[in-house]
C-alpha positions as a Python dict, from the first residue, in 0.01 Angstrom:
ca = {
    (1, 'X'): (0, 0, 0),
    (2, 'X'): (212, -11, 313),
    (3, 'X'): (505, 137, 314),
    (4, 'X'): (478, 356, -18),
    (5, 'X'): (484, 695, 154),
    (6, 'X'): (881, 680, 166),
    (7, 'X'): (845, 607, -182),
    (8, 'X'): (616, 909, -249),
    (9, 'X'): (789, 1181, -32),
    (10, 'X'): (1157, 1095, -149),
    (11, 'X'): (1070, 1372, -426),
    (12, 'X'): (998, 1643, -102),
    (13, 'X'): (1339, 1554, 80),
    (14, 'X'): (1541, 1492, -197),
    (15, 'X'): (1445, 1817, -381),
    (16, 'X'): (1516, 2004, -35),
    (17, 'X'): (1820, 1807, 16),
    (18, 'X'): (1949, 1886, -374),
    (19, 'X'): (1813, 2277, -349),
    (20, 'X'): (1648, 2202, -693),
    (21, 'X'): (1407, 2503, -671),
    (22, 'X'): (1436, 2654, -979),
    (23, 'X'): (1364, 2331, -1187),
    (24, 'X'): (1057, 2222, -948),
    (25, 'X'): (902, 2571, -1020),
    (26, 'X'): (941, 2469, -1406),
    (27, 'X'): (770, 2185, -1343),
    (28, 'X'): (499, 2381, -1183),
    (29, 'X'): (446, 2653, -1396),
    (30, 'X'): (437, 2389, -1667),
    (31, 'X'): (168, 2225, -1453),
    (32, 'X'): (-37, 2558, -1428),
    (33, 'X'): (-2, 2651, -1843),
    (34, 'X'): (-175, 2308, -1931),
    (35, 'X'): (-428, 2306, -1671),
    (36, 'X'): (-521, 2675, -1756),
    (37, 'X'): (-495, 2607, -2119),
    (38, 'X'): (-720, 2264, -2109),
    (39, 'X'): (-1003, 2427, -1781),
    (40, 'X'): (-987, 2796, -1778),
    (41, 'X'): (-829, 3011, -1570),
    (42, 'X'): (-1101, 3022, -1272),
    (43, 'X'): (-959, 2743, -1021),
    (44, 'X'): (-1325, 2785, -884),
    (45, 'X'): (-1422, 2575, -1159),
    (46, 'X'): (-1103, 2380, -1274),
    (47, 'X'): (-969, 2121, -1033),
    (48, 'X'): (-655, 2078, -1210),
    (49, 'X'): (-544, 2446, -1208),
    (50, 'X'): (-633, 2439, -785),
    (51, 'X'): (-410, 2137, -765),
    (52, 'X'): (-159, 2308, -987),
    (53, 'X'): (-172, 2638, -770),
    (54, 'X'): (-157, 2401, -436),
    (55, 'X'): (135, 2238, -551),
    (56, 'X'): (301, 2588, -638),
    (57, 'X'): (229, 2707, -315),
    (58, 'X'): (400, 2362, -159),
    (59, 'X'): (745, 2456, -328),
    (60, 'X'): (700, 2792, -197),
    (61, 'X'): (617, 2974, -522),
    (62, 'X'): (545, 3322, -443),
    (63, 'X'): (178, 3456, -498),
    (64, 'X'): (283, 3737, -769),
    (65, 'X'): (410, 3452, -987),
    (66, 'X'): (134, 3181, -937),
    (67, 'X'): (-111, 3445, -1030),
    (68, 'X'): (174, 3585, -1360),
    (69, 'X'): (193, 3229, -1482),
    (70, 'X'): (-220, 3214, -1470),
    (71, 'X'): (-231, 3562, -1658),
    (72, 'X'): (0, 3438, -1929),
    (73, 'X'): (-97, 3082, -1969),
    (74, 'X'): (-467, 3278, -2054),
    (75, 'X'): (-341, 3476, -2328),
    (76, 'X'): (-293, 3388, -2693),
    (77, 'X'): (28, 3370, -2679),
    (78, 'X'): (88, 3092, -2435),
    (79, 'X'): (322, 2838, -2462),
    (80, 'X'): (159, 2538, -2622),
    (81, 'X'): (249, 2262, -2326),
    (82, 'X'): (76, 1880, -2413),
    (83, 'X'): (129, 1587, -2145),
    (84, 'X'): (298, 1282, -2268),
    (85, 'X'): (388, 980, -2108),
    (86, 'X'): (659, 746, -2191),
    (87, 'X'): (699, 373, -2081),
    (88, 'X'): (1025, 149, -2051),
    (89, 'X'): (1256, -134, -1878),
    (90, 'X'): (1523, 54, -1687),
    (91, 'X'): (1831, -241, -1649),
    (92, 'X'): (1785, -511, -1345),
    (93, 'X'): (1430, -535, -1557),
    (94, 'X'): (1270, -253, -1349),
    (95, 'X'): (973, -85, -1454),
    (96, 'X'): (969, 299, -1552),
    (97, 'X'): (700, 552, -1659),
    (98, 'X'): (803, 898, -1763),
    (99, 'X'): (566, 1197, -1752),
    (100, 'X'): (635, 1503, -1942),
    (101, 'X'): (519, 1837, -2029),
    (102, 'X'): (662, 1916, -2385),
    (103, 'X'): (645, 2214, -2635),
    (104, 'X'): (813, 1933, -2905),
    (105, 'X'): (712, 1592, -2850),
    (106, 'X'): (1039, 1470, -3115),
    (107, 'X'): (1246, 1633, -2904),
    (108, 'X'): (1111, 1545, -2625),
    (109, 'X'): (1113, 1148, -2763),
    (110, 'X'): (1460, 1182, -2826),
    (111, 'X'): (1587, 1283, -2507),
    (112, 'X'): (1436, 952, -2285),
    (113, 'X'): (1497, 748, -2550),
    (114, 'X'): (1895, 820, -2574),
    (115, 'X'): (1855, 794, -2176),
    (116, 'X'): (1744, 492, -2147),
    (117, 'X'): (1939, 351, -2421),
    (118, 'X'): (2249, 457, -2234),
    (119, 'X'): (2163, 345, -1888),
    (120, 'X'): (2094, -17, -2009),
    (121, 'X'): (1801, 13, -2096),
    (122, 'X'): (1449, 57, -2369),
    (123, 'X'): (1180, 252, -2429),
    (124, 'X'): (865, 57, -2516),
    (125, 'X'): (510, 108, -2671),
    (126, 'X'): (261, 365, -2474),
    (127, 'X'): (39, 136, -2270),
    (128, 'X'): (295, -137, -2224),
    (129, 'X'): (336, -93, -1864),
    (130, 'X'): (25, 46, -1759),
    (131, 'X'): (-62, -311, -1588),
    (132, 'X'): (250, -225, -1360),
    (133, 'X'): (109, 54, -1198),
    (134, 'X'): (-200, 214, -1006),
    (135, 'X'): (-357, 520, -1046),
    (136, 'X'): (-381, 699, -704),
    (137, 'X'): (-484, 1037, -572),
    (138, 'X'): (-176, 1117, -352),
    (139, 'X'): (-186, 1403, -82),
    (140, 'X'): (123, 1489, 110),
    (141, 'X'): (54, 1670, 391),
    (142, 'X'): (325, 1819, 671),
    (143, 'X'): (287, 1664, 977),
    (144, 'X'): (326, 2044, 1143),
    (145, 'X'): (3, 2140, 940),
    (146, 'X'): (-235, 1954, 1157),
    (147, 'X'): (-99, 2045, 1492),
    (148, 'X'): (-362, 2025, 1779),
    (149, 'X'): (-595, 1786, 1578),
    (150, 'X'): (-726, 1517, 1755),
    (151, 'X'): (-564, 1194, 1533),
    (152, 'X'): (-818, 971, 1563),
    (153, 'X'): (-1084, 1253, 1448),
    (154, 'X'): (-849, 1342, 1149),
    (155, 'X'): (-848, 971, 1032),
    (156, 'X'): (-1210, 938, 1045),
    (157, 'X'): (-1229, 1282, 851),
    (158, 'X'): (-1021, 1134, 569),
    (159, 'X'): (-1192, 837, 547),
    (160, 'X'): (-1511, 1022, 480),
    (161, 'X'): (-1296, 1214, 240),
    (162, 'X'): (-1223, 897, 46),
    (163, 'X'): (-897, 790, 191),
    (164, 'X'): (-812, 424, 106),
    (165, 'X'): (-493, 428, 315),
    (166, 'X'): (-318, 636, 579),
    (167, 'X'): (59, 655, 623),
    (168, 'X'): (259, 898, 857),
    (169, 'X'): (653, 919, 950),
    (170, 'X'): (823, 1133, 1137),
    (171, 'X'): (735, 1419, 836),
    (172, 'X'): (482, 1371, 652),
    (173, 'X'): (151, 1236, 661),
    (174, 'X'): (6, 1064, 303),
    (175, 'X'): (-291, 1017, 207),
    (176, 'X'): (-434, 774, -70),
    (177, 'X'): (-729, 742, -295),
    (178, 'X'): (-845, 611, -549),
    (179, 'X'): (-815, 837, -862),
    (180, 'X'): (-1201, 916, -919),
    (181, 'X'): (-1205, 1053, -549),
    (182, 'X'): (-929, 1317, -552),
    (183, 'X'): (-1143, 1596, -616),
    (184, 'X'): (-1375, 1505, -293),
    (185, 'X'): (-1042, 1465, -106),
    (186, 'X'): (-908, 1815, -227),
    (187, 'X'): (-1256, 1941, -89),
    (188, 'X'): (-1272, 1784, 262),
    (189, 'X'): (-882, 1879, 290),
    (190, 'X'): (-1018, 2218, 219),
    (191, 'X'): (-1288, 2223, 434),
    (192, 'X'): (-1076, 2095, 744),
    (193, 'X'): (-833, 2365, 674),
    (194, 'X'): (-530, 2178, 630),
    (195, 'X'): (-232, 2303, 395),
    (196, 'X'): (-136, 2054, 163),
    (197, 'X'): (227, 2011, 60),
    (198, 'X'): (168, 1790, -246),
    (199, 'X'): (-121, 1692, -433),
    (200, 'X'): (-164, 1497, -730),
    (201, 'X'): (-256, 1155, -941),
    (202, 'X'): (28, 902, -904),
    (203, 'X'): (143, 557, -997),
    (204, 'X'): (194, 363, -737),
    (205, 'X'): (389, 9, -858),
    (206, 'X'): (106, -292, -728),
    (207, 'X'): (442, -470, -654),
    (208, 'X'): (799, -347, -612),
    (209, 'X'): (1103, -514, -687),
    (210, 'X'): (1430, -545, -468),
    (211, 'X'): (1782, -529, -552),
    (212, 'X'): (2145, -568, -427),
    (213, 'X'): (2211, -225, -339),
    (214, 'X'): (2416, -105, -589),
    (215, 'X'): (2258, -210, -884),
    (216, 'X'): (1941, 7, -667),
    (217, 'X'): (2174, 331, -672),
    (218, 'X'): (2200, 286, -1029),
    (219, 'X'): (1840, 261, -1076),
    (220, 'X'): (1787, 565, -825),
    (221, 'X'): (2082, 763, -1054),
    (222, 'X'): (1845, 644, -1416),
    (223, 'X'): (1531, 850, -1222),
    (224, 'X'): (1777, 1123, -1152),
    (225, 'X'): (1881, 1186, -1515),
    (226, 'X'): (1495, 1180, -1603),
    (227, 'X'): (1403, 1444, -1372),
    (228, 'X'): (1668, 1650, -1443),
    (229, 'X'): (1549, 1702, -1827),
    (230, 'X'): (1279, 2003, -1814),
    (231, 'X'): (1014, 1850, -2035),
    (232, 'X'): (1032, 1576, -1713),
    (233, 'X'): (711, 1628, -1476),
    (234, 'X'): (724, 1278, -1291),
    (235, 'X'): (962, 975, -1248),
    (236, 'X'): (775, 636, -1166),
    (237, 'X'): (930, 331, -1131),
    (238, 'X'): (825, -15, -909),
    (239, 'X'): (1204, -59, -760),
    (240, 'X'): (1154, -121, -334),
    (241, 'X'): (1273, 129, -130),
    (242, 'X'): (1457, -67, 105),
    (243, 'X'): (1516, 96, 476),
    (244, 'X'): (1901, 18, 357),
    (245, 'X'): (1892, 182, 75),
    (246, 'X'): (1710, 464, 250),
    (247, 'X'): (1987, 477, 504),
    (248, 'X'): (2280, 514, 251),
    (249, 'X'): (2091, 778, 32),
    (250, 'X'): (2013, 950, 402),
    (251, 'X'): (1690, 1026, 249),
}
């Protein structure tokens, strides 16, 4: 899994970078109205709505609106928000999966397929890809946050956590698990005390595939149109990262 933090934190920089605020707090509150809707409003006793709330809190969503978006996702008039994934071959024959968070799944169906279609490349059959991909509990945590900790300590505290892998840069520090041990991770996180900037369950490509660079940007430019529709929660795709590419995109 080395190397895959830069792939998981290019969302954090880039979003900075692109002062996308308003959309990521869409993407949030769409996060908090399903996970309300599906576990109750009592985060106490729905892990999905204290991931939700955590992952509010990392964009910087103030309190009085976490708490608003709770209030209203509880009440019978909610907006009726279902998860739906979507699988296809970006061009260059890379791998994509599309998450979304959709009040009309036609609509919804029609926008990534008329994407793809236009960018060179095809939507195919739910499950198709699955194979590509891993399922990982992913926990990005600011380097800042844990300040004054011993390292070595830290890493042995994750580990008992349930962390598979360990990867820090000059930023960030990311932790993986396997899916079925996020919620014990989200626990010892909470227990040490430490703020996390990102949580959530990711797929991470079991191999990545490298290109010349630009037919990369146009890959990276495909997962930008995605995430710029609303009903878009989560871009995945197994292209490599490479330091060059990296370099050019200053990210």
């Amino acid at each position: 899994m080395a190397g895959h933090s830069k792939w998981a934190n290019i969302k954090h920089r880039k979003g900075a970078q692109d002062a996308k605020r308003a959309k990521m707090f869409t993407k949030v509150l769409r996060e908090i109205n399903i996970a309300v809707r599906q576990g109750g409003p009592d985060p106490e006793s729905n892990p999905a709505l204290r991931r939700a709330i955590a992952n509010a809190r990392g964009v910087n969503m103030p309190k009085d609106n976490i708490q608003r978006a709770i209030k209203k996702a509880s009440g019978k008039d909610a907006e009726n928000y279902q998860e739906v994934t979507f699988e296809g071959y970006g061009p260059y024959g890379i791998a994509f999966i599309i998450e979304t968070a959709t009040d009309n799944t036609n609509r919804t169906v029609g926008i990534i397929r008329s994407i793809f279609n236009k960018n060179g490349g095809e939507l195919g059959k739910t499950g198709s890809l699955e194979y590509v991909f891993d399922r990982k509990g992913v926990f990005t945590i600011e380097k800042e946050k844990t300040a004054g900790m011993d390292p070595e300590e830290l890493e042995m505290e994750l580990i008992d956590g349930g962390a598979e892998d360990i990867e820090t840069d000059d930023e960030f520090i990311t932790v993986y698990t396997d899916y079925k041990d996020f919620g014990l991770m989200a626990s010892k996180l909470e227990e040490l005390g430490i703020e996390v900037k990102n949580a959530g369950l990711q797929r991470i490509p079991k191999t990545t595939k490298t290109l010349p660079l630009d037919q990369a940007e146009k890959i990276l430019k495909l997962a930008e149109k995605f995430e710029d529709e609303d009903d878009v929660q989560n871009v995945y795709h197994n292209l490599e990262l490479t330091d060059e590419l990296m370099e050019k995109l200053n990210l």
